Amino acid sequence: FSEVAAYGNFSANLTGEANPQRLQGMRVTGNLFEMLGARAEIGRTIVPDDDNAGKAKVVVLSHGLWQRHYGSDPGIVGKKITLGGEPFTVAGVLAGSFVVPGQAADVMVPMLADADPFRHNRSSISFLRAFGRLKPGITQQQAKEDLNTIASQLKREYPKDWDATINVVPMRDEIVGNVQLMLLVILSAVGMVLLIACANMASFLLAKAAARRRELAIRTALGGTRSRLIRQLLTESMLLALAGGGLGVLFAAWGVSGLVSLLPATLPRTAEIHVDARMFGLAFLISILSGLLFGLLPAVEASAADFNEALRSDGRTSPGSQGRNRLRRVLVIGEVAVSLVLLIGAGLLLKSFMLLRDLNPGFDSRHVLSARLALPSKRYPTREAIATLHDKIQSRLASLPGVESVGSASIAPLSGPLASTDFQIAGRPALTGKDVPTAQYRMIDPGYLAALRVPIQRGRNFSAADTEHAPLAVIISESIARAHWRDGDPIGAHILMEDDLGRARDLTIVGVAGDVRQENLENPPTPCVYVAMAQIPNGNARWIANNMFWLIRTSGEISGLGDTVRRQIQEVDPDVAAASIQPFDQYLVKAVESRRFSLSLIVAFAGAALLLAASGVYALIANLVVQRTREIGVRIALGAQPRNIFWQVAGEGVLLTSAGAAIGLGAAFILVRLISSMLYGVTSHDIVTMLEVSAVLIATGGAASYFPARRAVNVDPVIAMRE
């Protein structure tokens, strides 16, 4: 690497103002912004000279915090703000385009690496994340091999504290990797809808050219050349495409703000999405290409017609009409095939979403209000200080009208943060390396499991008797009990848990709780251990201070309770920042918001594709009825039954739709594999969904053929033969 920079997590309360706020941020090395080429909107960024312990403390604000909290005040540079009880001078505000992978950062402060409390704790390897700029000519794989050579040396030198490999990922992939597939799928859906619309346009132009045979024949008779006719027809098709593109741009300019408001929070750089000159240029280019590509074939076909025959014909049919109709049938079949691929994808995503939505997460979030607190670390550095505050808040919240139960924990399910610990089972051979069992680690009070209605399957819950002077107790999740006590009872067994800065503690299992999906809904519940908040090691007190989740279960609606909860907390300690006070259901909503957004768009595009395909079938059958009016009149005059005429006409629409469905079904078997990672509980080759969607599409094609078929039945044979 030519240069390496790093950052670590940083969070602090912004105090000294009316309402304290919990701000998330980063501790960064002095060269980070310079290496990434980040610029300041006003003021300056952090520079290498700031990263020395003896320098005055400075902070750089994010563009969002500057706008949201300080009203874009340019005079903020040089002012002092209080973070975590300490004064910081605002050095500058970052530009709005600055993005760090997977990090919501309101404030950035120097890392001061030499004074970092984790500097000598080799077992904590996840508090830093590094960026490196590759030297010219060095590949990503070479860098990875070089780093893992270093990792192997560290493992030999510190076998107890180091057991990791190092991955090297391009920064672009780190920023957009988790949403890239979703965006590509949406873009593909857009392309399919555009393709169907263009096929409809080509079919329309073919029909229009057929109706203008006499006009084109007269133009030719008056000296018009074939190239001149092609240019005229192409100009008309491109004008149509440009008119449609112009309307599309107007709709985009009107609707983009609403679309952005629906985007999931995980999508990076949403603030930069707007209608600009590049979008206008792209829309213009697509419109021109669409008009050119899908207008060329109708123009060539129309200009090649036999104009002598056209001048002699009755204006209704011509020798070339069969060729044109054959081409239009191919276009309609193609439309149906493409729309079926899109519909099957939408059907699979919809089925996945419904399965995920109806999934039991292991807890009951209804009528639960959540609040995330952040305590001033200097005032609450110990377990005892936190316990005193906890008891005061718990007493106040439990006494509120309508409150059934109140509990708190270091991390709530699906809230974002994660913490894990290794453990060994006492009395069994010690495991090493990757065989050491790991579980999610939660520090909870006696009311937490009851507030979320997580069931106790065996044993008991924590109680007020589980104090710091009582025997150390632990509750394990059902998955741990199944894995390690398949035929036995874990109650009363001991586990050695490394939750005291790498040192093991001996805890007695007092209960087995139901499994809870802690990280997300897609993956199975992970093993989890719960320790009593009153018995945590003092070294873990800072984790509770940074993240204390409160869960308040009520007997009815929770609307309006948030302000009351915030007021009660402020009365206990006005410097405690209460953030994210919201119904706990919102965490479930956020867990599926990315799926909901992509599903909404795919379903909308699939619906548009279905309507376009149906309109294509309708237009073709209706036009064929018009072309065959005399034939139908003759058939009726000769005694053909109306129902036979009806089914002959409608049957052609069903036949075309079925042919397109057959082709689309084959294409779907191949293409839907691309979205297999976006599916849950259903395979990409779910035959039931594919057949159901195909049946809907064929029925839609039949419905689109109904009105032209009814019109054919009602043809008056006398009038038809006179025309």
XYZ file of C-alpha atoms in Angstrom, residues 363-631:
269
model
C -40.579 -12.049 20.443
C -43.803 -10.046 20.446
C -43.285 -6.435 19.372
C -46.923 -5.346 19.543
C -47.726 -2.546 22.019
C -44.039 -2.134 22.878
C -42.272 1.228 22.902
C -38.487 1.251 22.661
C -36.015 3.917 23.719
C -32.266 3.891 23.246
C -30.347 5.748 25.955
C -26.761 6.940 26.032
C -25.259 7.823 29.401
C -22.461 10.342 29.981
C -19.546 7.939 30.370
C -17.656 10.089 32.862
C -20.607 10.134 35.275
C -21.539 6.483 34.839
C -18.232 4.630 34.636
C -19.126 1.702 36.921
C -21.741 -0.996 37.232
C -22.976 0.500 40.519
C -23.512 3.989 39.057
C -25.444 2.541 36.123
C -27.535 0.346 38.454
C -28.585 3.398 40.489
C -29.738 5.225 37.353
C -31.427 2.072 36.049
C -33.502 1.617 39.198
C -34.691 5.243 39.136
C -35.750 5.063 35.480
C -37.352 1.635 35.896
C -39.431 2.830 38.857
C -40.711 5.868 36.959
C -41.541 4.031 33.732
C -43.255 1.128 35.482
C -45.596 3.541 37.293
C -46.909 5.141 34.075
C -50.602 4.465 33.322
C -51.177 1.487 31.037
C -47.644 0.103 31.365
C -47.611 -3.671 31.918
C -43.879 -4.391 32.035
C -40.580 -2.576 31.610
C -37.184 -4.030 30.781
C -33.782 -2.977 29.549
C -30.871 -4.582 27.733
C -27.525 -3.737 26.215
C -28.854 -4.530 22.709
C -32.413 -5.050 21.486
C -33.208 -7.546 18.691
C -32.895 -6.214 15.120
C -31.699 -2.819 16.405
C -28.351 -2.962 14.601
C -25.551 -3.404 17.169
C -24.183 -6.884 17.834
C -21.942 -8.316 20.533
C -20.714 -11.884 20.956
C -18.603 -13.899 23.357
C -16.835 -17.261 23.436
C -17.698 -19.805 26.103
C -16.722 -23.279 27.301
C -18.830 -25.829 29.143
C -17.382 -26.558 32.561
C -16.457 -30.194 33.133
C -15.969 -30.946 29.446
C -12.729 -30.943 27.426
C -11.744 -27.414 26.440
C -12.170 -26.618 22.763
C -9.701 -24.551 20.762
C -9.580 -22.464 17.600
C -12.676 -22.439 15.466
C -14.278 -25.184 17.573
C -14.804 -22.790 20.486
C -18.560 -22.086 20.681
C -19.654 -18.477 20.257
C -22.940 -16.835 21.178
C -24.547 -13.439 20.996
C -24.049 -11.639 24.309
C -26.790 -9.605 25.989
C -26.804 -7.853 29.361
C -30.411 -7.645 30.571
C -32.474 -6.809 33.631
C -35.234 -9.055 35.077
C -37.980 -7.308 33.071
C -36.476 -7.562 29.596
C -37.645 -11.044 28.535
C -41.121 -10.367 29.956
C -41.395 -7.038 28.099
C -40.716 -8.809 24.779
C -42.605 -11.965 25.830
C -39.636 -14.172 25.098
C -40.699 -17.449 26.699
C -38.677 -19.216 29.399
C -38.716 -22.836 28.232
C -36.987 -24.275 31.282
C -35.731 -22.969 34.585
C -36.380 -19.379 35.637
C -35.936 -15.769 34.626
C -33.615 -13.336 36.376
C -34.970 -11.707 39.518
C -34.079 -8.934 41.926
C -32.139 -11.532 43.918
C -29.530 -11.831 41.141
C -27.337 -9.090 42.557
C -23.592 -8.620 42.406
C -23.306 -10.596 45.678
C -25.358 -13.577 44.434
C -23.910 -16.538 42.503
C -23.275 -15.569 38.876
C -26.242 -16.635 36.721
C -26.779 -16.958 33.000
C -29.756 -17.729 30.769
C -29.030 -19.535 27.505
C -31.104 -19.696 24.342
C -32.852 -22.843 23.207
C -30.405 -23.372 20.331
C -27.480 -23.649 22.788
C -29.408 -26.167 24.866
C -30.169 -28.253 21.768
C -26.577 -28.156 20.558
C -24.818 -29.002 23.828
C -27.436 -30.799 25.962
C -29.370 -32.845 23.417
C -30.552 -35.481 25.877
C -29.885 -33.704 29.145
C -30.981 -30.760 31.225
C -28.680 -27.722 31.169
C -30.234 -26.164 34.294
C -27.586 -26.065 37.001
C -24.698 -26.656 34.601
C -21.804 -24.216 34.500
C -20.292 -22.399 31.545
C -17.035 -20.455 31.416
C -17.688 -17.219 29.564
C -14.933 -14.896 28.357
C -16.820 -11.636 28.938
C -14.438 -9.920 31.354
C -11.880 -8.342 29.007
C -10.898 -11.808 27.781
C -10.928 -13.408 31.221
C -13.343 -16.280 31.814
C -16.096 -16.177 34.446
C -17.901 -19.215 35.859
C -21.691 -18.797 35.528
C -24.526 -21.140 36.465
C -27.290 -21.780 33.922
C -30.591 -20.872 35.605
C -32.906 -20.772 32.570
C -33.421 -21.581 28.913
C -35.121 -18.865 26.829
C -36.746 -19.189 23.433
C -34.653 -18.449 20.368
C -34.729 -14.855 19.084
C -33.650 -13.563 15.682
C -31.133 -10.979 16.842
C -29.407 -9.804 13.665
C -31.980 -10.104 10.884
C -35.062 -12.055 9.895
C -33.552 -13.986 7.005
C -31.037 -16.049 8.967
C -31.946 -18.642 11.598
C -31.794 -17.520 15.245
C -28.222 -17.371 16.508
C -27.222 -18.832 19.893
C -27.479 -16.226 22.636
C -26.503 -15.907 26.288
C -28.117 -13.461 28.707
C -26.311 -12.216 31.815
C -27.886 -10.239 34.634
C -27.167 -6.530 34.326
C -26.429 -6.331 38.047
C -23.696 -8.982 37.676
C -21.788 -7.699 34.646
C -18.030 -7.159 34.957
C -17.129 -3.553 35.644
C -15.171 -3.497 32.388
C -18.458 -3.941 30.481
C -20.123 -0.949 32.131
C -19.131 1.321 29.259
C -21.055 -0.872 26.800
C -24.238 -0.358 28.813
C -23.448 3.359 29.057
C -23.169 3.585 25.267
C -26.257 1.487 24.554
C -29.068 1.005 27.033
C -32.268 -0.088 25.325
C -35.523 0.272 27.257
C -38.651 -1.637 26.240
C -42.020 -0.581 27.649
C -45.010 -2.891 27.091
C -48.429 -1.286 27.390
C -51.935 -2.671 27.620
C -53.138 -0.565 24.691
C -51.969 1.969 22.118
C -48.570 3.599 22.621
C -49.252 6.833 20.722
C -48.236 9.826 22.827
C -46.252 7.703 25.276
C -42.900 8.664 23.727
C -42.973 12.258 24.980
C -43.896 11.050 28.464
C -41.008 8.559 28.497
C -38.548 11.203 27.317
C -39.770 13.598 30.031
C -39.412 10.969 32.745
C -35.839 10.197 31.690
C -34.921 13.886 31.554
C -36.264 14.379 35.079
C -33.949 11.616 36.326
C -30.898 13.050 34.520
C -31.128 15.869 31.957
C -27.760 14.880 30.449
C -28.937 11.401 29.412
C -29.662 11.398 25.688
C -32.807 9.514 24.720
C -32.757 8.603 21.036
C -34.869 6.413 18.776
C -37.986 6.520 20.944
C -40.350 4.641 18.675
C -42.692 1.657 18.526
C -40.609 -1.497 18.583
C -42.524 -2.621 15.484
C -40.371 -0.157 13.537
C -37.356 -2.430 13.937
C -39.314 -5.184 12.192
C -40.317 -2.720 9.475
C -36.698 -1.660 8.975
C -35.597 -5.298 8.852
C -37.631 -5.783 5.668
C -37.635 -2.223 4.257
C -35.085 -3.019 1.565
C -37.148 -6.004 0.445
C -40.360 -3.977 0.610
C -38.902 -1.207 -1.557
C -37.514 -3.519 -4.236
C -40.696 -5.608 -4.170
C -42.895 -2.508 -4.571
C -40.971 -1.377 -7.637
C -40.744 -4.844 -9.206
C -44.484 -5.426 -8.696
C -45.237 -1.995 -10.191
C -43.066 -2.732 -13.221
C -44.535 -6.225 -13.547
C -48.040 -4.735 -13.472
C -47.046 -2.240 -16.153
C -45.561 -5.055 -18.241
C -48.773 -7.081 -17.877
C -50.908 -4.134 -18.988
C -48.617 -3.401 -21.941
C -48.605 -7.035 -23.026
C -52.387 -7.218 -22.700
C -52.756 -4.019 -24.730
C -50.473 -5.503 -27.377
C -52.638 -8.630 -27.611
C -55.798 -6.502 -27.709
C -54.454 -4.204 -30.425
C -53.326 -7.076 -32.631
C -56.584 -9.037 -32.357
C -58.678 -5.885 -32.826
C -56.699 -4.957 -35.930
C -57.011 -8.473 -37.327
C -60.783 -8.278 -36.845
C -60.833 -5.026 -38.812
C -58.730 -6.578 -41.618
C -60.960 -9.667 -41.730
C -64.317 -7.888 -41.539
C -65.345 -9.005 -45.084
C -64.231 -12.582 -44.419
